[in-house]
mmCIF file with all atom_site columns, C-alpha atoms in Angstrom:
data_model
loop_
_atom_site.group_PDB
_atom_site.id
_atom_site.type_symbol
_atom_site.label_atom_id
_atom_site.label_alt_id
_atom_site.label_comp_id
_atom_site.label_asym_id
_atom_site.label_entity_id
_atom_site.label_seq_id
_atom_site.pdbx_PDB_ins_code
_atom_site.Cartn_x
_atom_site.Cartn_y
_atom_site.Cartn_z
_atom_site.occupancy
_atom_site.B_iso_or_equiv
_atom_site.pdbx_formal_charge
_atom_site.auth_seq_id
_atom_site.auth_comp_id
_atom_site.auth_asym_id
_atom_site.auth_atom_id
_atom_site.pdbx_PDB_model_num
ATOM 1   C CA . MET P 1 1   ? 10.107  -16.126 -32.204 1.00 65.00 ? 11  MET P CA 1
ATOM 2   C CA . THR P 1 2   ? 11.925  -14.076 -29.604 1.00 77.00 ? 12  THR P CA 1
ATOM 3   C CA . ARG P 1 3   ? 11.509  -13.261 -26.411 1.00 80.00 ? 13  ARG P CA 1
ATOM 4   C CA . THR P 1 4   ? 12.376  -10.694 -23.837 1.00 82.00 ? 14  THR P CA 1
ATOM 5   C CA . SER P 1 5   ? 14.075  -12.189 -20.254 1.00 82.00 ? 15  SER P CA 1
ATOM 6   C CA . GLU P 1 6   ? 10.839  -11.495 -19.430 1.00 83.00 ? 16  GLU P CA 1
ATOM 7   C CA . GLY P 1 7   ? 9.286   -14.290 -21.324 1.00 82.00 ? 17  GLY P CA 1
ATOM 8   C CA . ARG P 1 8   ? 7.275   -10.946 -23.505 1.00 84.00 ? 18  ARG P CA 1
ATOM 9   C CA . PHE P 1 9   ? 8.051   -11.473 -26.859 1.00 82.00 ? 19  PHE P CA 1
ATOM 10  C CA . ALA P 1 10  ? 10.063  -8.812  -28.606 1.00 82.00 ? 20  ALA P CA 1
ATOM 11  C CA . PRO P 1 11  ? 9.300   -5.700  -30.525 1.00 83.00 ? 21  PRO P CA 1
ATOM 12  C CA . GLY P 1 12  ? 8.169   -6.802  -34.056 1.00 80.00 ? 22  GLY P CA 1
ATOM 13  C CA . GLN P 1 13  ? 7.565   -10.936 -33.729 1.00 81.00 ? 23  GLN P CA 1
ATOM 14  C CA . SER P 1 14  ? 3.980   -12.424 -33.441 1.00 78.00 ? 24  SER P CA 1
ATOM 15  C CA . GLY P 1 15  ? 3.035   -15.121 -31.407 1.00 78.00 ? 25  GLY P CA 1
ATOM 16  C CA . ASN P 1 16  ? 0.414   -16.331 -34.291 1.00 80.00 ? 26  ASN P CA 1
ATOM 17  C CA . PRO P 1 17  ? 3.471   -15.373 -37.378 1.00 78.00 ? 27  PRO P CA 1
ATOM 18  C CA . SER P 1 18  ? 1.175   -17.428 -39.919 1.00 82.00 ? 28  SER P CA 1
ATOM 19  C CA . GLY P 1 19  ? -2.176  -15.300 -39.314 1.00 83.00 ? 29  GLY P CA 1
ATOM 20  C CA . ARG P 1 20  ? -4.978  -16.657 -39.034 1.00 85.00 ? 30  ARG P CA 1
ATOM 21  C CA . PRO P 1 21  ? -5.307  -20.056 -40.118 1.00 88.00 ? 31  PRO P CA 1
ATOM 22  C CA . LYS P 1 22  ? -7.589  -19.054 -44.061 1.00 90.00 ? 32  LYS P CA 1
ATOM 23  C CA . THR P 1 23  ? -10.756 -21.004 -44.335 1.00 90.00 ? 33  THR P CA 1
ATOM 24  C CA . PRO P 1 24  ? -10.798 -23.683 -46.435 1.00 92.00 ? 34  PRO P CA 1
ATOM 25  C CA . ALA P 1 25  ? -12.236 -23.038 -50.429 1.00 92.00 ? 35  ALA P CA 1
ATOM 26  C CA . HIS P 1 26  ? -14.951 -25.981 -49.491 1.00 92.00 ? 36  HIS P CA 1
ATOM 27  C CA . ILE P 1 27  ? -16.682 -24.250 -46.567 1.00 91.00 ? 37  ILE P CA 1
ATOM 28  C CA . LYS P 1 28  ? -16.500 -21.185 -48.414 1.00 90.00 ? 38  LYS P CA 1
ATOM 29  C CA . ALA P 1 29  ? -18.760 -22.040 -51.282 1.00 90.00 ? 39  ALA P CA 1
ATOM 30  C CA . MET P 1 30  ? -20.880 -24.203 -48.909 1.00 89.00 ? 40  MET P CA 1
ATOM 31  C CA . LEU P 1 31  ? -21.711 -21.445 -46.628 1.00 87.00 ? 41  LEU P CA 1
ATOM 32  C CA . ASP P 1 32  ? -22.446 -19.924 -49.495 1.00 88.00 ? 42  ASP P CA 1
ATOM 33  C CA . GLY P 1 33  ? -24.362 -21.962 -50.796 1.00 86.00 ? 43  GLY P CA 1
ATOM 34  C CA . LEU P 1 34  ? -26.458 -21.720 -48.141 1.00 88.00 ? 44  LEU P CA 1
ATOM 35  C CA . THR P 1 35  ? -26.449 -17.564 -46.918 1.00 86.00 ? 45  THR P CA 1
ATOM 36  C CA . GLU P 1 36  ? -28.926 -17.022 -49.105 1.00 88.00 ? 46  GLU P CA 1
ATOM 37  C CA . LYS P 1 37  ? -31.304 -19.585 -47.058 1.00 91.00 ? 47  LYS P CA 1
ATOM 38  C CA . ALA P 1 38  ? -30.288 -18.588 -43.390 1.00 89.00 ? 48  ALA P CA 1
ATOM 39  C CA . VAL P 1 39  ? -31.515 -15.055 -44.467 1.00 89.00 ? 49  VAL P CA 1
ATOM 40  C CA . LEU P 1 40  ? -34.975 -16.943 -45.967 1.00 91.00 ? 50  LEU P CA 1
ATOM 41  C CA . ALA P 1 41  ? -35.059 -18.305 -41.867 1.00 92.00 ? 51  ALA P CA 1
ATOM 42  C CA . LEU P 1 42  ? -34.033 -14.903 -39.854 1.00 90.00 ? 52  LEU P CA 1
ATOM 43  C CA . GLY P 1 43  ? -36.748 -13.562 -42.842 1.00 91.00 ? 53  GLY P CA 1
ATOM 44  C CA . GLU P 1 44  ? -39.370 -17.194 -41.776 1.00 93.00 ? 54  GLU P CA 1
ATOM 45  C CA . ALA P 1 45  ? -38.298 -16.613 -38.275 1.00 93.00 ? 55  ALA P CA 1
ATOM 46  C CA . LEU P 1 46  ? -38.668 -12.189 -37.709 1.00 92.00 ? 56  LEU P CA 1
ATOM 47  C CA . ASP P 1 47  ? -42.425 -13.052 -39.453 1.00 94.00 ? 57  ASP P CA 1
ATOM 48  C CA . GLY P 1 48  ? -43.128 -16.161 -36.931 1.00 92.00 ? 58  GLY P CA 1
ATOM 49  C CA . ASP P 1 49  ? -44.799 -16.016 -33.483 1.00 94.00 ? 59  ASP P CA 1
ATOM 50  C CA . ASP P 1 50  ? -42.219 -16.752 -31.332 1.00 93.00 ? 60  ASP P CA 1
ATOM 51  C CA . PRO P 1 51  ? -41.857 -12.911 -29.781 1.00 92.00 ? 61  PRO P CA 1
ATOM 52  C CA . LYS P 1 52  ? -37.807 -14.054 -28.701 1.00 93.00 ? 62  LYS P CA 1
ATOM 53  C CA . LEU P 1 53  ? -37.013 -15.930 -31.588 1.00 93.00 ? 63  LEU P CA 1
ATOM 54  C CA . LYS P 1 54  ? -38.877 -13.123 -33.757 1.00 93.00 ? 64  LYS P CA 1
ATOM 55  C CA . LEU P 1 55  ? -36.253 -10.813 -31.239 1.00 92.00 ? 65  LEU P CA 1
ATOM 56  C CA . THR P 1 56  ? -33.446 -12.952 -31.695 1.00 92.00 ? 66  THR P CA 1
ATOM 57  C CA . ALA P 1 57  ? -33.528 -12.647 -35.841 1.00 91.00 ? 67  ALA P CA 1
ATOM 58  C CA . ALA P 1 58  ? -34.014 -9.784  -35.571 1.00 91.00 ? 68  ALA P CA 1
ATOM 59  C CA . GLN P 1 59  ? -31.202 -8.876  -33.098 1.00 90.00 ? 69  GLN P CA 1
ATOM 60  C CA . GLU P 1 60  ? -29.452 -10.714 -35.828 1.00 90.00 ? 70  GLU P CA 1
ATOM 61  C CA . VAL P 1 61  ? -30.642 -8.634  -38.510 1.00 88.00 ? 71  VAL P CA 1
ATOM 62  C CA . LEU P 1 62  ? -29.592 -5.308  -36.670 1.00 89.00 ? 72  LEU P CA 1
ATOM 63  C CA . ASN P 1 63  ? -26.067 -6.853  -35.178 1.00 87.00 ? 73  ASN P CA 1
ATOM 64  C CA . ARG P 1 64  ? -24.934 -7.739  -39.223 1.00 85.00 ? 74  ARG P CA 1
ATOM 65  C CA . ALA P 1 65  ? -26.579 -4.691  -40.837 1.00 87.00 ? 75  ALA P CA 1
ATOM 66  C CA . LEU P 1 66  ? -25.544 -2.143  -38.856 1.00 86.00 ? 76  LEU P CA 1
ATOM 67  C CA . GLY P 1 67  ? -22.423 -4.342  -36.789 1.00 86.00 ? 77  GLY P CA 1
ATOM 68  C CA . LYS P 1 68  ? -22.704 -5.498  -33.117 1.00 83.00 ? 78  LYS P CA 1
ATOM 69  C CA . PRO P 1 69  ? -23.484 -2.222  -30.664 1.00 78.00 ? 79  PRO P CA 1
ATOM 70  C CA . HIS P 1 70  ? -20.796 -1.268  -27.896 1.00 77.00 ? 80  HIS P CA 1
ATOM 71  C CA . THR P 1 71  ? -20.972 -0.880  -24.324 1.00 72.00 ? 81  THR P CA 1
ATOM 72  C CA . SER P 1 72  ? -19.365 1.442   -22.555 1.00 72.00 ? 82  SER P CA 1
ATOM 73  C CA . THR P 1 73  ? -18.605 2.184   -19.042 1.00 71.00 ? 83  THR P CA 1
ATOM 74  C CA . SER P 1 74  ? -16.930 5.210   -16.568 1.00 71.00 ? 84  SER P CA 1
ATOM 75  C CA . ILE P 1 75  ? -15.682 4.549   -14.263 1.00 63.00 ? 85  ILE P CA 1
ATOM 76  C CA . ASP P 1 76  ? -15.007 8.417   -12.206 1.00 66.00 ? 86  ASP P CA 1
ATOM 77  C CA . VAL P 1 77  ? -12.859 7.369   -8.603  1.00 65.00 ? 87  VAL P CA 1
ATOM 78  C CA . THR P 1 78  ? -12.622 10.808  -7.074  1.00 68.00 ? 88  THR P CA 1
ATOM 79  C CA . GLN P 1 79  ? -10.414 11.009  -3.132  1.00 64.00 ? 89  GLN P CA 1
ATOM 80  C CA . ASN P 1 80  ? -8.870  13.856  -1.336  1.00 71.00 ? 90  ASN P CA 1
ATOM 81  C CA . ASN P 1 81  ? -7.806  12.413  1.083   1.00 72.00 ? 91  ASN P CA 1
ATOM 82  C CA . LEU P 1 82  ? -6.375  8.544   0.417   1.00 75.00 ? 92  LEU P CA 1
ATOM 83  C CA . PRO P 1 83  ? -4.942  7.298   3.499   1.00 79.00 ? 93  PRO P CA 1
ATOM 84  C CA . ALA P 1 84  ? -8.511  8.310   4.978   1.00 79.00 ? 94  ALA P CA 1
ATOM 85  C CA . ALA P 1 85  ? -10.311 6.020   2.585   1.00 78.00 ? 95  ALA P CA 1
ATOM 86  C CA . HIS P 1 86  ? -7.143  3.482   2.787   1.00 80.00 ? 96  HIS P CA 1
ATOM 87  C CA . LEU P 1 87  ? -8.084  3.164   6.420   1.00 82.00 ? 97  LEU P CA 1
ATOM 88  C CA . ALA P 1 88  ? -11.680 3.659   5.866   1.00 82.00 ? 98  ALA P CA 1
ATOM 89  C CA . ALA P 1 89  ? -11.720 0.184   3.793   1.00 82.00 ? 99  ALA P CA 1
ATOM 90  C CA . LEU P 1 90  ? -8.889  -1.085  5.949   1.00 82.00 ? 100 LEU P CA 1
ATOM 91  C CA . THR P 1 91  ? -11.448 -1.230  9.186   1.00 82.00 ? 101 THR P CA 1
ATOM 92  C CA . ARG P 1 92  ? -14.261 -2.107  7.572   1.00 82.00 ? 102 ARG P CA 1
ATOM 93  C CA . LEU P 1 93  ? -12.699 -5.445  6.534   1.00 82.00 ? 103 LEU P CA 1
ATOM 94  C CA . ALA P 1 94  ? -11.655 -5.609  10.325  1.00 79.00 ? 104 ALA P CA 1
ATOM 95  C CA . MET P 1 95  ? -15.125 -4.804  12.109  1.00 78.00 ? 105 MET P CA 1
ATOM 96  C CA . VAL P 1 96  ? -15.944 -7.831  9.288   1.00 77.00 ? 106 VAL P CA 1
ATOM 97  C CA . GLY P 1 97  ? -13.478 -9.437  10.758  1.00 73.00 ? 107 GLY P CA 1
ATOM 98  C CA . ARG P 1 98  ? -13.972 -9.273  14.431  1.00 69.00 ? 108 ARG P CA 1
ATOM 99  C CA . ALA P 1 99  ? -17.624 -9.659  14.379  1.00 70.00 ? 109 ALA P CA 1
ATOM 100 C CA . LEU P 1 100 ? -16.127 -13.510 12.886  1.00 69.00 ? 110 LEU P CA 1
ATOM 101 C CA . THR P 1 101 ? -14.053 -13.828 14.948  1.00 67.00 ? 111 THR P CA 1
ATOM 102 C CA . ARG P 1 102 ? -14.679 -11.584 18.050  1.00 65.00 ? 112 ARG P CA 1
ATOM 103 C CA . VAL P 1 103 ? -10.887 -10.969 18.902  1.00 60.00 ? 113 VAL P CA 1
ATOM 104 C CA . PRO P 1 104 ? -10.555 -7.179  19.842  1.00 62.00 ? 114 PRO P CA 1
ATOM 105 C CA . ILE P 1 105 ? -9.054  -5.590  16.495  1.00 58.00 ? 115 ILE P CA 1
ATOM 106 C CA . THR P 1 106 ? -7.047  -2.599  16.378  1.00 62.00 ? 116 THR P CA 1
ATOM 107 C CA . ILE P 1 107 ? -5.404  0.230   13.959  1.00 59.00 ? 117 ILE P CA 1
ATOM 108 C CA . GLU P 1 108 ? -3.036  2.790   15.151  1.00 60.00 ? 118 GLU P CA 1
ATOM 109 C CA . ALA P 1 109 ? -3.742  5.579   12.444  1.00 57.00 ? 119 ALA P CA 1
ATOM 110 C CA . GLU P 1 110 ? -0.573  7.070   12.689  1.00 56.00 ? 120 GLU P CA 1
ATOM 111 C CA . ALA P 1 111 ? 1.442   4.359   11.191  1.00 54.00 ? 121 ALA P CA 1
ATOM 112 C CA . ALA P 1 112 ? -0.734  5.096   8.337   1.00 53.00 ? 122 ALA P CA 1
ATOM 113 C CA . GLY P 1 113 ? 0.019   8.708   7.963   1.00 56.00 ? 123 GLY P CA 1
ATOM 114 C CA . VAL P 1 114 ? -3.672  9.629   8.577   1.00 54.00 ? 124 VAL P CA 1
ATOM 115 C CA . GLU P 1 115 ? -4.556  12.679  11.105  1.00 54.00 ? 125 GLU P CA 1
ATOM 116 C CA . LEU P 1 116 ? -6.758  11.037  13.921  1.00 48.00 ? 126 LEU P CA 1
ATOM 117 C CA . SER P 1 117 ? -9.703  12.865  12.875  1.00 48.00 ? 127 SER P CA 1
ATOM 118 C CA . GLU P 1 118 ? -9.627  11.296  10.033  1.00 46.00 ? 128 GLU P CA 1
ATOM 119 C CA . ALA P 1 119 ? -9.640  7.765   11.697  1.00 44.00 ? 129 ALA P CA 1
ATOM 120 C CA . VAL P 1 120 ? -12.704 5.575   12.520  1.00 47.00 ? 130 VAL P CA 1
ATOM 121 C CA . PRO P 1 121 ? -12.905 4.095   15.291  1.00 47.00 ? 131 PRO P CA 1
ATOM 122 C CA . LEU P 1 122 ? -12.336 -0.005  15.282  1.00 45.00 ? 132 LEU P CA 1
ATOM 123 C CA . VAL P 1 123 ? -14.009 -0.737  18.188  1.00 45.00 ? 133 VAL P CA 1
ATOM 124 C CA . ALA P 1 124 ? -14.988 1.497   21.352  1.00 45.00 ? 134 ALA P CA 1
ATOM 125 C CA . ALA P 1 125 ? -12.906 1.998   23.505  1.00 43.00 ? 135 ALA P CA 1
ATOM 126 C CA . SER P 1 126 ? -14.877 0.177   26.629  1.00 45.00 ? 136 SER P CA 1
ATOM 127 C CA . ASP P 1 127 ? -13.240 -3.284  24.253  1.00 47.00 ? 137 ASP P CA 1
ATOM 128 C CA . VAL P 1 128 ? -9.377  -2.367  23.782  1.00 44.00 ? 138 VAL P CA 1
ATOM 129 C CA . THR P 1 129 ? -8.866  -4.208  27.250  1.00 46.00 ? 139 THR P CA 1
ATOM 130 C CA . ASP P 1 130 ? -4.755  -3.768  28.103  1.00 45.00 ? 140 ASP P CA 1
ATOM 131 C CA . GLU P 1 131 ? -2.161  -7.424  28.521  1.00 46.00 ? 141 GLU P CA 1
#
């Protein structure tokens, strides 16, 4: 196995060159003998009285017959003024910290490249003292 200077596998190299280990033949033979019993057990579970067992059996049958359902998530984040959003998030975080410590916190909006009208004030003017 060849690795790059960053420790990653070099192109064309695998971390598992032999591939997934094969199932031994005697295990396959044992499983083949149990397949019919497993299918019958699922059928019995589907016909049983326990609703949870019925649902589990039905899910297993459907997953084996049709494949497990795929889930996907789509997140759409749109922000026209990213510096203002960052400043607002920092402001909320600072407010939580201030509530815990009761120490005045100020953030300079101009240093963050945000218009002052977009900035959310952290503290009221009466809370800020000159030292």
